[in-house]
Short mmCIF file of C-alpha atoms in Angstrom, two decimals:
data_model
loop_
_atom_site.label_atom_id
_atom_site.label_comp_id
_atom_site.label_asym_id
_atom_site.label_seq_id
_atom_site.Cartn_x
_atom_site.Cartn_y
_atom_site.Cartn_z
CA MET A 3 3.65 71.24 -62.79
CA SER A 4 4.34 69.68 -66.14
CA GLY A 5 7.83 70.35 -67.47
CA THR A 6 8.97 71.91 -64.21
CA LYS A 7 12.65 71.49 -63.36
CA THR A 8 13.21 69.61 -60.12
CA ILE A 9 15.66 70.07 -57.27
CA ASP A 10 16.52 67.29 -54.83
CA ILE A 11 16.49 68.70 -51.30
CA LEU A 12 18.66 67.16 -48.57
CA ASP A 13 17.91 68.42 -45.07
CA SER A 14 20.83 68.09 -42.66
CA THR A 15 19.13 69.37 -39.49
CA LEU A 16 19.84 66.10 -37.69
CA ARG A 17 23.50 66.01 -38.69
CA ASP A 18 25.05 69.36 -39.60
CA GLY A 19 22.30 71.26 -37.78
CA ALA A 20 22.96 69.27 -34.61
CA GLN A 21 26.47 70.78 -34.56
CA GLY A 22 25.03 74.21 -33.75
CA GLU A 23 25.44 75.72 -30.30
CA GLY A 24 22.79 74.65 -27.79
CA ILE A 25 21.35 71.90 -30.02
CA SER A 26 20.94 68.45 -28.46
CA PHE A 27 18.38 66.10 -29.95
CA SER A 28 17.01 63.08 -28.14
CA ILE A 29 16.18 60.01 -30.21
CA GLN A 30 12.49 60.87 -29.94
CA ASP A 31 13.23 64.45 -31.07
CA LYS A 32 14.99 63.11 -34.15
CA ILE A 33 12.10 60.79 -34.99
CA HIS A 34 9.60 63.66 -34.73
CA ILE A 35 11.79 65.83 -36.99
CA VAL A 36 12.06 63.05 -39.58
CA GLU A 37 8.26 62.75 -39.56
CA ALA A 38 7.86 66.52 -40.05
CA LEU A 39 10.37 66.63 -42.92
CA ASP A 40 8.75 63.61 -44.55
CA GLU A 41 5.34 65.29 -44.38
CA LEU A 42 6.83 68.43 -45.92
CA GLY A 43 8.13 66.33 -48.79
CA VAL A 44 11.91 66.74 -48.79
CA LYS A 45 13.67 63.99 -50.74
CA TYR A 46 16.59 63.24 -48.42
CA VAL A 47 17.01 63.49 -44.65
CA GLU A 48 20.62 63.27 -43.53
CA ALA A 49 19.86 61.63 -40.22
CA GLY A 50 23.21 61.44 -38.47
CA ASN A 51 26.60 59.78 -38.27
CA PRO A 52 26.13 56.21 -36.99
CA GLY A 53 29.86 55.79 -36.51
CA SER A 54 30.22 58.82 -34.23
CA ASN A 55 28.10 57.80 -31.22
CA PRO A 56 25.81 54.99 -29.96
CA LYS A 57 22.77 57.32 -29.85
CA ASP A 58 22.85 57.85 -33.62
CA MET A 59 23.13 54.13 -34.25
CA GLU A 60 20.20 53.43 -31.93
CA PHE A 61 18.20 56.09 -33.75
CA PHE A 62 18.83 54.41 -37.11
CA GLN A 63 17.48 51.16 -35.68
CA GLN A 64 14.34 52.81 -34.28
CA VAL A 65 13.59 54.97 -37.32
CA LYS A 66 13.15 51.84 -39.45
CA LYS A 67 9.73 51.45 -37.82
CA LEU A 68 8.47 54.62 -39.55
CA ASN A 69 6.45 54.32 -42.72
CA LEU A 70 7.90 57.30 -44.60
CA LYS A 71 5.98 58.58 -47.62
CA ASN A 72 8.47 60.99 -49.22
CA ALA A 73 11.82 61.19 -47.45
CA ARG A 74 14.77 58.86 -47.92
CA LEU A 75 17.09 58.58 -44.92
CA CYS A 76 20.82 59.02 -45.38
CA ALA A 77 23.57 57.86 -43.06
CA PHE A 78 26.60 60.16 -43.01
CA GLY A 79 30.31 59.40 -42.60
CA SER A 80 33.80 59.97 -43.95
CA THR A 81 36.15 58.22 -46.33
CA ARG A 82 38.07 55.20 -45.13
CA ARG A 83 41.01 56.03 -42.93
CA LYS A 84 44.45 56.30 -44.48
CA GLY A 85 46.40 53.06 -44.63
CA MET A 86 43.31 50.92 -44.06
CA GLN A 87 41.08 48.74 -46.21
CA CYS A 88 37.40 49.69 -46.40
CA ILE A 89 36.35 46.31 -45.00
CA GLU A 90 38.43 47.02 -41.88
CA ASP A 91 37.11 50.53 -41.29
CA THR A 92 34.60 50.63 -38.42
CA ASN A 93 33.14 53.92 -39.67
CA LEU A 94 32.20 52.37 -43.01
CA GLN A 95 30.85 49.27 -41.28
CA SER A 96 28.62 51.57 -39.21
CA LEU A 97 27.34 53.21 -42.39
CA LEU A 98 26.31 49.83 -43.72
CA ALA A 99 24.80 48.81 -40.36
CA ALA A 100 22.57 51.90 -40.44
CA ASP A 101 20.83 50.12 -43.33
CA THR A 102 19.86 53.19 -45.36
CA GLU A 103 19.50 53.06 -49.14
CA ASP A 104 21.43 56.31 -49.46
CA VAL A 105 24.77 57.14 -47.88
CA VAL A 106 26.56 60.49 -47.77
CA PHE A 107 30.31 60.48 -47.22
CA PHE A 108 32.76 63.36 -47.29
CA GLY A 109 36.35 63.58 -48.45
CA LYS A 110 39.11 66.15 -48.74
CA SER A 111 39.26 68.35 -51.85
CA TRP A 112 41.81 70.87 -50.60
CA ASP A 113 45.44 69.76 -50.91
CA PHE A 114 46.31 71.69 -47.73
CA GLN A 115 43.77 69.66 -45.76
CA VAL A 116 45.25 66.45 -47.18
CA THR A 117 48.89 67.15 -46.43
CA ASP A 118 48.61 69.24 -43.24
CA ILE A 119 45.44 68.03 -41.51
CA ILE A 120 44.95 64.32 -42.23
CA ARG A 121 48.64 64.10 -43.17
CA THR A 122 48.68 61.74 -46.08
CA THR A 123 49.72 61.97 -49.71
CA LEU A 124 47.60 63.54 -52.43
CA GLU A 125 47.44 60.20 -54.27
CA GLU A 126 46.40 58.29 -51.14
CA ASN A 127 43.57 60.78 -50.60
CA LEU A 128 42.27 60.14 -54.13
CA GLU A 129 42.36 56.40 -53.45
CA MET A 130 40.50 56.91 -50.16
CA ILE A 131 37.70 58.74 -52.00
CA ARG A 132 37.54 56.23 -54.85
CA ASP A 133 37.71 53.17 -52.58
CA THR A 134 35.00 54.44 -50.24
CA ALA A 135 32.56 55.23 -53.03
CA GLU A 136 33.23 51.85 -54.64
CA PHE A 137 32.83 49.97 -51.33
CA LEU A 138 29.48 51.61 -50.58
CA LYS A 139 28.26 51.17 -54.16
CA LYS A 140 29.15 47.44 -54.18
CA ASN A 141 27.18 47.06 -50.95
CA GLY A 142 24.04 48.33 -52.64
CA ARG A 143 24.05 51.96 -51.54
CA ASN A 144 23.27 55.05 -53.57
CA VAL A 145 26.35 57.19 -52.97
CA ILE A 146 26.30 60.95 -52.39
CA TYR A 147 29.79 62.44 -52.18
CA ASP A 148 30.38 65.68 -50.23
CA ALA A 149 33.50 67.43 -51.49
CA GLU A 150 34.61 69.26 -48.34
CA HIS A 151 36.17 72.74 -48.76
CA PHE A 152 35.64 72.44 -52.52
CA PHE A 153 35.45 76.15 -53.34
CA THR A 154 38.61 76.95 -51.38
CA ALA A 155 40.27 73.91 -52.94
CA TYR A 156 39.34 75.01 -56.46
CA VAL A 157 40.87 78.46 -55.95
CA LYS A 158 44.06 77.08 -54.40
CA ASN A 159 44.60 74.07 -56.67
CA LYS A 160 41.92 73.60 -59.32
CA GLU A 161 43.57 70.60 -60.96
CA TYR A 162 43.69 68.57 -57.75
CA ALA A 163 40.20 69.63 -56.63
CA MET A 164 38.75 68.34 -59.91
CA LYS A 165 40.69 65.09 -59.55
CA THR A 166 38.94 64.43 -56.22
CA LEU A 167 35.57 64.69 -57.95
CA GLN A 168 36.74 62.33 -60.67
CA ALA A 169 37.83 59.84 -58.00
CA ALA A 170 34.31 59.88 -56.52
CA ILE A 171 32.81 59.35 -59.99
CA ASP A 172 35.21 56.48 -60.68
CA GLY A 173 34.07 54.85 -57.43
CA GLY A 174 30.40 55.09 -58.36
CA ALA A 175 29.06 58.24 -56.69
CA SER A 176 25.81 59.47 -58.22
CA VAL A 177 25.86 62.93 -56.61
CA LEU A 178 28.82 65.31 -56.28
CA THR A 179 28.09 67.94 -53.63
CA LEU A 180 30.29 71.03 -53.71
CA CYS A 181 30.73 72.09 -50.09
CA GLU A 182 31.42 75.74 -49.33
CA THR A 183 32.69 74.67 -45.92
CA LYS A 184 34.23 77.89 -44.60
CA GLY A 185 31.35 80.11 -45.70
CA GLY A 186 33.60 82.73 -47.25
CA CYS A 187 32.77 82.38 -50.94
CA VAL A 188 31.22 85.33 -52.79
CA LEU A 189 28.56 85.10 -55.48
CA ASP A 190 30.61 85.38 -58.68
CA GLU A 191 33.07 82.81 -57.36
CA CYS A 192 30.31 80.38 -56.50
CA ARG A 193 28.62 80.83 -59.87
CA GLU A 194 31.74 80.36 -62.00
CA ILE A 195 33.11 77.39 -60.05
CA THR A 196 29.76 75.59 -60.10
CA LYS A 197 29.44 76.21 -63.84
CA ASP A 198 32.87 74.70 -64.42
CA VAL A 199 32.02 71.57 -62.41
CA VAL A 200 28.65 71.17 -64.15
CA LYS A 201 30.40 71.42 -67.51
CA ALA A 202 33.01 68.81 -66.52
CA PHE A 203 30.85 66.32 -64.60
CA GLY A 204 27.19 67.22 -65.17
CA ASP A 205 26.69 64.38 -67.63
CA LYS A 206 28.14 61.84 -65.18
CA ALA A 207 26.50 62.80 -61.88
CA VAL A 208 24.04 65.19 -60.26
CA ILE A 209 25.89 68.27 -59.02
CA GLY A 210 24.95 69.49 -55.54
CA ILE A 211 25.61 72.52 -53.35
CA HIS A 212 26.18 72.79 -49.59
CA THR A 213 26.87 76.27 -48.20
CA HIS A 214 27.52 77.88 -44.82
CA ASN A 215 26.51 81.35 -43.71
CA ASP A 216 29.74 82.84 -42.34
CA SER A 217 29.52 85.72 -44.86
CA GLY A 218 25.72 85.93 -44.76
CA LEU A 219 25.59 84.53 -48.29
CA ALA A 220 24.55 80.90 -47.78
CA VAL A 221 21.12 81.32 -49.36
CA ALA A 222 22.37 83.57 -52.16
CA ASN A 223 25.24 81.22 -53.00
CA THR A 224 22.87 78.27 -53.08
CA LEU A 225 20.54 80.06 -55.51
CA MET A 226 23.53 81.07 -57.59
CA ALA A 227 24.73 77.45 -57.75
CA VAL A 228 21.27 76.23 -58.83
CA ASP A 229 21.18 78.91 -61.52
CA SER A 230 24.55 77.53 -62.66
CA GLY A 231 23.31 73.97 -62.96
CA ALA A 232 23.30 72.40 -59.48
CA ARG A 233 20.26 70.16 -58.97
CA HIS A 234 20.88 68.84 -55.46
CA VAL A 235 20.62 71.30 -52.56
CA GLN A 236 21.68 70.70 -48.97
CA GLY A 237 20.86 72.82 -45.92
CA CYS A 238 18.79 72.94 -42.74
CA LEU A 239 15.17 74.02 -42.53
CA LEU A 240 15.95 76.45 -39.71
CA GLY A 241 19.41 77.42 -40.98
CA ILE A 242 21.05 76.10 -37.82
CA GLY A 243 24.49 74.50 -37.68
CA GLU A 244 28.19 74.98 -37.12
CA ARG A 245 29.30 78.59 -36.40
CA THR A 246 26.79 80.90 -38.13
CA GLY A 247 24.78 78.01 -39.53
CA ASN A 248 23.90 76.26 -42.77
CA ALA A 249 21.93 77.51 -45.74
CA ASN A 250 18.34 78.06 -44.60
CA LEU A 251 16.02 75.77 -46.55
CA SER A 252 12.91 77.61 -45.35
CA THR A 253 14.14 80.55 -47.46
CA ILE A 254 15.69 78.55 -50.29
CA ILE A 255 12.71 76.30 -51.04
CA PRO A 256 10.13 79.12 -51.51
CA ASN A 257 12.62 81.15 -53.55
CA LEU A 258 13.32 78.24 -55.88
CA GLN A 259 9.71 77.14 -56.07
CA LEU A 260 7.89 80.48 -56.28
CA LYS A 261 10.48 82.71 -57.94
CA MET A 262 12.76 80.50 -60.06
CA GLY A 263 10.44 77.82 -61.47
CA TYR A 264 11.86 74.74 -59.73
CA GLU A 265 9.95 72.10 -57.77
CA CYS A 266 11.70 71.19 -54.52
CA ILE A 267 8.76 69.68 -52.62
CA PRO A 268 5.27 68.76 -53.85
CA SER A 269 3.61 72.05 -54.77
CA GLU A 270 0.64 71.42 -52.49
CA ASN A 271 3.04 71.03 -49.53
CA LEU A 272 4.51 74.52 -49.77
CA LYS A 273 1.60 75.82 -47.70
CA ILE A 274 2.77 73.77 -44.69
CA ILE A 275 6.36 75.01 -44.68
CA THR A 276 5.67 77.68 -42.01
CA PRO A 277 3.95 75.31 -39.55
CA THR A 278 6.68 72.73 -40.22
CA VAL A 279 9.39 75.25 -39.38
CA LYS A 280 7.55 76.18 -36.16
CA LYS A 281 7.16 72.52 -35.23
CA ILE A 282 10.87 71.77 -35.73
CA ALA A 283 11.84 74.93 -33.79
CA GLU A 284 9.63 73.77 -30.94
CA ILE A 285 11.16 70.27 -30.97
CA SER A 286 14.64 71.82 -31.09
CA ASN A 287 13.78 74.15 -28.18
CA LEU A 288 14.75 77.14 -30.31
CA HIS A 289 13.28 80.64 -30.39
CA LEU A 290 12.29 81.20 -34.00
CA ASP A 291 13.62 84.45 -35.48
CA SER A 292 10.54 86.56 -36.23
CA GLY A 293 12.38 88.21 -39.12
CA LEU A 294 12.92 85.04 -41.15
CA PRO A 295 11.83 85.47 -44.77
CA TYR A 296 8.63 83.65 -45.72
CA VAL A 297 8.11 81.81 -42.39
CA GLY A 298 8.84 84.38 -39.67
CA THR A 299 6.00 85.98 -37.74
CA ASN A 300 7.06 89.38 -39.15
CA ALA A 301 7.51 88.18 -42.75
CA PHE A 302 4.14 89.72 -43.65
CA ALA A 303 3.80 92.21 -40.78
CA HIS A 304 2.76 95.81 -41.45
CA LYS A 305 3.06 98.70 -39.02
CA ALA A 306 2.90 102.09 -40.70
CA GLY A 307 -0.63 103.41 -41.21
CA MET A 308 -0.03 104.17 -44.88
CA HIS A 309 1.27 100.64 -45.51
CA ILE A 310 -1.65 99.05 -43.68
CA ASP A 311 -4.20 101.12 -45.57
CA ALA A 312 -2.62 100.14 -48.90
CA VAL A 313 -2.41 96.43 -48.02
CA LEU A 314 -6.05 96.38 -46.96
CA LYS A 315 -6.97 97.76 -50.37
CA ASN A 316 -4.63 95.44 -52.27
CA PRO A 317 -1.94 93.27 -50.56
CA TYR A 318 0.14 93.34 -53.75
CA ALA A 319 1.05 96.93 -52.84
CA TYR A 320 3.60 95.76 -50.23
CA GLU A 321 3.73 91.94 -50.32
CA HIS A 322 5.87 89.96 -52.77
CA ILE A 323 3.78 86.77 -52.41
CA GLU A 324 0.54 85.72 -50.72
CA PRO A 325 1.32 84.73 -47.11
CA GLU A 326 -1.03 81.74 -47.39
CA SER A 327 1.10 80.21 -50.16
CA VAL A 328 3.76 79.37 -47.55
CA GLY A 329 1.35 78.76 -44.68
CA ASN A 330 1.96 82.13 -43.04
CA GLU A 331 -0.45 84.98 -42.36
CA ARG A 332 -0.64 88.72 -42.68
CA VAL A 333 -0.09 90.65 -39.43
CA PHE A 334 -0.95 94.26 -38.64
CA LEU A 335 1.21 95.60 -35.83
CA MET A 336 -0.47 97.87 -33.31
CA SER A 337 1.44 101.06 -32.51
CA GLU A 338 1.17 104.80 -32.37
CA VAL A 339 1.95 105.00 -36.09
CA ALA A 340 -0.82 102.58 -37.10
CA GLY A 341 -4.07 104.03 -38.34
CA ARG A 342 -7.78 103.49 -37.94
CA SER A 343 -7.81 100.95 -40.81
CA MET A 344 -5.61 98.60 -38.82
CA ILE A 345 -7.83 98.87 -35.73
CA ILE A 346 -10.86 97.99 -37.85
CA GLU A 347 -9.07 94.97 -39.31
CA LYS A 348 -8.22 93.70 -35.81
CA ILE A 349 -11.73 94.27 -34.46
CA LYS A 350 -13.39 92.47 -37.37
CA LYS A 351 -11.80 89.24 -36.16
CA PHE A 352 -14.15 89.39 -33.17
CA ASP A 353 -17.09 91.44 -34.44
CA SER A 354 -17.53 91.86 -38.19
CA SER A 355 -20.44 94.28 -37.70
CA ILE A 356 -18.28 97.14 -36.37
CA GLU A 357 -17.68 99.89 -38.92
CA LYS A 358 -14.87 102.40 -39.26
CA ASP A 359 -16.86 105.26 -37.69
CA ASP A 360 -18.11 103.24 -34.72
CA PRO A 361 -17.26 105.06 -31.43
CA VAL A 362 -15.58 101.90 -30.09
CA VAL A 363 -12.82 102.29 -32.68
CA ALA A 364 -11.92 105.73 -31.36
CA GLU A 365 -12.12 104.36 -27.80
CA ILE A 366 -9.63 101.58 -28.59
CA MET A 367 -7.27 104.00 -30.33
CA GLN A 368 -7.39 106.32 -27.33
CA LYS A 369 -6.64 103.45 -24.94
CA VAL A 370 -3.71 102.28 -27.05
CA LYS A 371 -2.20 105.76 -27.21
CA GLN A 372 -2.59 106.22 -23.44
CA LEU A 373 -1.09 102.82 -22.64
CA GLU A 374 1.82 103.38 -25.00
CA PHE A 375 2.40 106.73 -23.29
CA GLU A 376 2.62 104.78 -20.01
CA GLY A 377 5.21 102.42 -21.50
CA TYR A 378 3.20 99.64 -23.11
CA GLN A 379 4.18 98.44 -26.56
CA PHE A 380 1.63 96.47 -28.57
CA GLU A 381 3.43 95.96 -31.86
CA GLY A 382 5.24 93.03 -30.26
CA ALA A 383 2.41 91.96 -27.95
CA ASP A 384 -0.37 90.62 -30.12
CA GLY A 385 -1.92 88.63 -27.27
CA SER A 386 -2.33 91.62 -24.95
CA PHE A 387 -3.68 93.78 -27.76
CA GLU A 388 -6.31 91.19 -28.63
CA LEU A 389 -7.39 91.06 -24.98
CA LEU A 390 -7.62 94.87 -24.91
CA VAL A 391 -9.89 94.84 -27.96
CA ARG A 392 -12.06 92.05 -26.56
CA LYS A 393 -12.51 93.88 -23.24
CA THR A 394 -13.45 97.13 -24.99
CA ILE A 395 -16.01 95.63 -27.36
CA GLY A 396 -17.54 93.33 -24.74
CA LYS A 397 -16.15 90.04 -26.08
CA TYR A 398 -14.32 89.12 -22.89
CA GLN A 399 -15.18 87.13 -19.80
CA PRO A 400 -12.62 86.54 -17.02
CA PHE A 401 -11.62 82.94 -16.33
CA PHE A 402 -10.64 83.48 -12.68
CA LYS A 403 -10.51 85.99 -9.86
CA LEU A 404 -7.18 86.73 -8.18
CA HIS A 405 -7.21 87.04 -4.39
CA TYR A 406 -3.47 87.57 -4.04
CA TYR A 407 -0.02 86.50 -5.13
CA GLN A 408 3.31 86.86 -3.35
CA VAL A 409 6.91 86.05 -4.24
CA ASN A 410 9.91 85.64 -1.96
CA SER A 411 13.58 84.88 -2.42
CA VAL A 412 14.78 81.65 -0.83
CA ASN A 413 17.90 81.87 1.35
CA PRO A 414 19.76 79.70 1.88
CA ARG A 415 18.83 77.82 -1.30
CA PRO A 416 17.35 74.42 -0.38
CA GLU A 417 18.53 72.77 -3.59
CA GLU A 418 20.12 73.54 -6.94
CA GLY A 419 17.78 75.42 -9.26
CA VAL A 420 15.59 76.86 -6.49
CA CYS A 421 16.13 80.48 -5.56
CA ALA A 422 12.55 81.81 -5.26
CA CYS A 423 9.13 80.65 -4.11
CA ALA A 424 5.65 81.97 -4.90
CA GLN A 425 2.11 81.56 -3.58
CA VAL A 426 -1.08 82.25 -5.52
CA LYS A 427 -4.74 82.28 -4.41
CA VAL A 428 -7.35 82.26 -7.17
CA GLU A 429 -11.10 81.69 -7.39
CA VAL A 430 -12.92 79.95 -10.24
CA ASP A 431 -16.71 79.50 -10.11
CA GLU A 432 -16.68 80.25 -6.36
CA GLN A 433 -14.06 77.55 -5.75
CA ILE A 434 -10.81 78.63 -4.08
CA GLU A 435 -7.40 77.25 -4.98
CA VAL A 436 -4.20 78.15 -3.10
CA THR A 437 -0.92 76.83 -4.51
CA GLY A 438 2.79 77.39 -4.24
CA GLY A 439 5.76 76.97 -6.55
CA GLU A 440 9.55 76.98 -6.44
CA GLY A 441 11.67 78.16 -9.32
CA MET A 442 14.91 79.51 -10.73
CA GLY A 443 13.67 83.04 -10.11
CA PRO A 444 10.56 84.96 -9.01
CA VAL A 445 8.83 84.84 -12.40
CA ASN A 446 9.57 81.14 -12.87
CA ALA A 447 8.19 80.39 -9.39
CA LEU A 448 5.12 82.56 -10.07
CA ASP A 449 4.49 80.79 -13.38
CA ILE A 450 4.68 77.37 -11.68
CA ALA A 451 2.37 78.37 -8.81
CA PHE A 452 -0.17 80.04 -11.13
CA ARG A 453 -0.19 77.05 -13.47
CA LYS A 454 -0.83 74.69 -10.54
CA ALA A 455 -3.69 76.88 -9.30
CA LEU A 456 -5.49 76.84 -12.64
CA GLU A 457 -4.84 73.31 -13.91
CA ARG A 458 -7.62 71.77 -11.78
CA PHE A 459 -10.12 73.98 -13.59
CA TYR A 460 -8.35 74.32 -16.94
CA PRO A 461 -6.10 71.28 -17.68
CA SER A 462 -4.94 72.79 -20.99
CA VAL A 463 -2.68 75.27 -19.16
CA GLN A 464 -0.15 72.44 -18.97
CA SER A 465 0.02 72.25 -22.77
CA PHE A 466 1.88 75.52 -23.33
CA ARG A 467 5.08 77.08 -22.02
CA LEU A 468 6.86 80.40 -21.88
CA THR A 469 9.47 80.54 -24.64
CA ASP A 470 10.96 84.01 -24.14
CA TYR A 471 11.08 86.69 -21.46
CA LYS A 472 12.32 90.23 -22.04
CA VAL A 473 12.67 93.17 -19.66
CA ARG A 474 13.30 96.76 -20.66
CA VAL A 475 13.86 99.67 -18.30
CA LEU A 476 11.81 102.60 -19.63
CA ASP A 477 13.23 105.48 -17.59
CA GLY A 478 16.87 105.03 -16.65
CA LYS A 479 16.95 108.41 -14.91
CA SER A 480 14.77 107.09 -12.10
CA ALA A 481 17.29 104.34 -11.30
CA THR A 482 15.72 101.55 -9.24
CA ALA A 483 12.35 103.36 -9.27
CA SER A 484 12.16 103.17 -13.06
CA ARG A 485 9.19 101.69 -14.84
CA VAL A 486 9.90 98.42 -16.61
CA ARG A 487 8.21 96.73 -19.55
CA VAL A 488 8.06 92.93 -19.60
CA LEU A 489 7.33 90.96 -22.78
CA ILE A 490 6.52 87.26 -22.47
CA GLU A 491 6.33 84.99 -25.50
CA SER A 492 4.41 81.72 -25.13
CA SER A 493 3.78 78.72 -27.35
CA ASP A 494 1.65 75.59 -27.36
CA GLY A 495 3.66 74.07 -30.20
CA ASN A 496 1.21 75.19 -32.88
CA GLU A 497 0.72 78.87 -32.15
CA SER A 498 2.88 81.52 -30.50
CA TRP A 499 1.69 84.73 -28.84
CA THR A 500 3.26 87.60 -26.93
CA THR A 501 1.91 89.58 -23.99
CA VAL A 502 3.09 92.71 -22.17
CA GLY A 503 3.03 94.20 -18.68
CA VAL A 504 4.33 97.55 -17.38
CA SER A 505 4.99 98.62 -13.78
CA CYS A 506 7.57 100.15 -11.46
CA ASP A 507 7.65 96.68 -9.87
CA LEU A 508 9.36 94.02 -12.04
CA VAL A 509 7.32 91.19 -10.49
CA GLU A 510 4.05 93.04 -11.02
CA ALA A 511 4.92 93.81 -14.65
CA SER A 512 5.74 90.12 -15.11
CA TRP A 513 2.48 89.10 -13.44
CA LEU A 514 0.43 91.33 -15.77
CA ALA A 515 2.10 89.82 -18.84
CA LEU A 516 1.75 86.31 -17.38
CA VAL A 517 -1.98 86.68 -16.72
CA ASP A 518 -2.56 87.93 -20.27
CA SER A 519 -0.66 84.93 -21.64
CA PHE A 520 -2.81 82.44 -19.72
CA GLU A 521 -6.05 84.23 -20.59
CA TYR A 522 -5.15 84.36 -24.28
CA LYS A 523 -4.52 80.60 -24.27
CA LEU A 524 -7.79 79.85 -22.48
CA ILE A 525 -9.82 82.05 -24.85
CA LYS A 526 -8.34 80.27 -27.87
CA ASP A 527 -9.14 76.88 -26.34
CA VAL A 528 -12.77 77.89 -25.80
CA GLU A 529 -13.06 79.14 -29.39
CA LYS A 530 -11.58 75.92 -30.80
CA LYS A 531 -14.10 73.82 -28.84
CA PHE A 532 -16.94 76.04 -30.06
CA LYS A 533 -15.84 75.67 -33.70
CA LYS A 534 -15.80 71.88 -33.33
CA ILE A 535 -19.34 71.93 -31.96
CA ILE A 536 -20.72 73.99 -34.84
#
């Protein structure tokens, strides 16, 4: 992309992202995430605060063994403490011990934070910023300065806020990152303040932006800052982090690269951003929001019959980019409002010879309408819908025969985490397997017992797990006799699928969805082996 403007991306998943609720990375998790971000092609990975805990320091020692192709690791810390020399500060010594070429440190820009929070003088704070940058620079580090609370600071006391940036420049910082720490800044404010900083310091350092999503504007503010001259962008690939999270890089990068003419990662790598996001979500043990722009499973999903018909004729009718450009795919959601064109598109995945007027199309549509009348919902259960189509067109063969299953509550509980047990008897190729399982609840116990029963015949069942479980009561008027719909989402780390079951019995509805999930996985495994053979 000759002449293309570039943006330096800094991913803070392992530092700021780790401050989000429910996030706890092991050292191995962090290494896998670094590898994924390196493959994607981000320039900087802010890998943690070595001075905050022994685990981060151990990680920095282990990560040296990686042969990274694109990413540069950054250690993160704060300015020296008040009243202390840099050489005496254990935090700064830890930053050096992490042995990264690049170091990010933050300082106070807001006079209120200086006088009321860290309780020092405004002049001492400037010296702390200047001294820290100079100390790191003299020790051979490229220095990235994060100006904490900068946008609030600018509004409250512009003169002092700008002095803090000058102090970082005087100390040798090469990047000045404007941090919108509280997440309350609106677009015009972000644009004008960034413009002012670029005008004052843009010839002395790269100006960066770091936003939070408390007002739902993290992505928009980041794009506004780039449009105003910022060339260094910080965020997290999944948008995770403190409170409502950081700016979501999986939205920012495609917007900058496809819509605004900037290169953030190598252009050929943009097509792996969706699988990279899924991989990091899996490592982080997070359920990925299906509605995420660009990378969510619903980002290119179509439901209404009119929309589907138009997209089949020309995707440009309802899609702003090609899904493949970001490694995603087009999805047609099955429902009572979807038309015959969608059914044909689904069927052609398994049998390209079937035409629109084939009787099997009408048969599938009739089955879908009847099942949805009974409480099934296929728009969010792609796995079960695919199995329905396969069974109807004769592209299905069962992997096992169920003899019985049973589930019981366990009282008194024999140990913590065990409150139900299950037994399953299945038959595969005339061989019988009877297994049991204990779990946190009846479905968990059933999943464990079923998995044990099948793993002797199909070892790959151990390679996927249930990632989400939803129950909806369909007829509240019937009270405890109401029908329930169970949706189970599963993932093997590379692909996710959802299955559905409906019954007046919660366990039976769960069993139906569970069986579909296992069968979907086994079918995909068989197809992958067949493709390798041919």
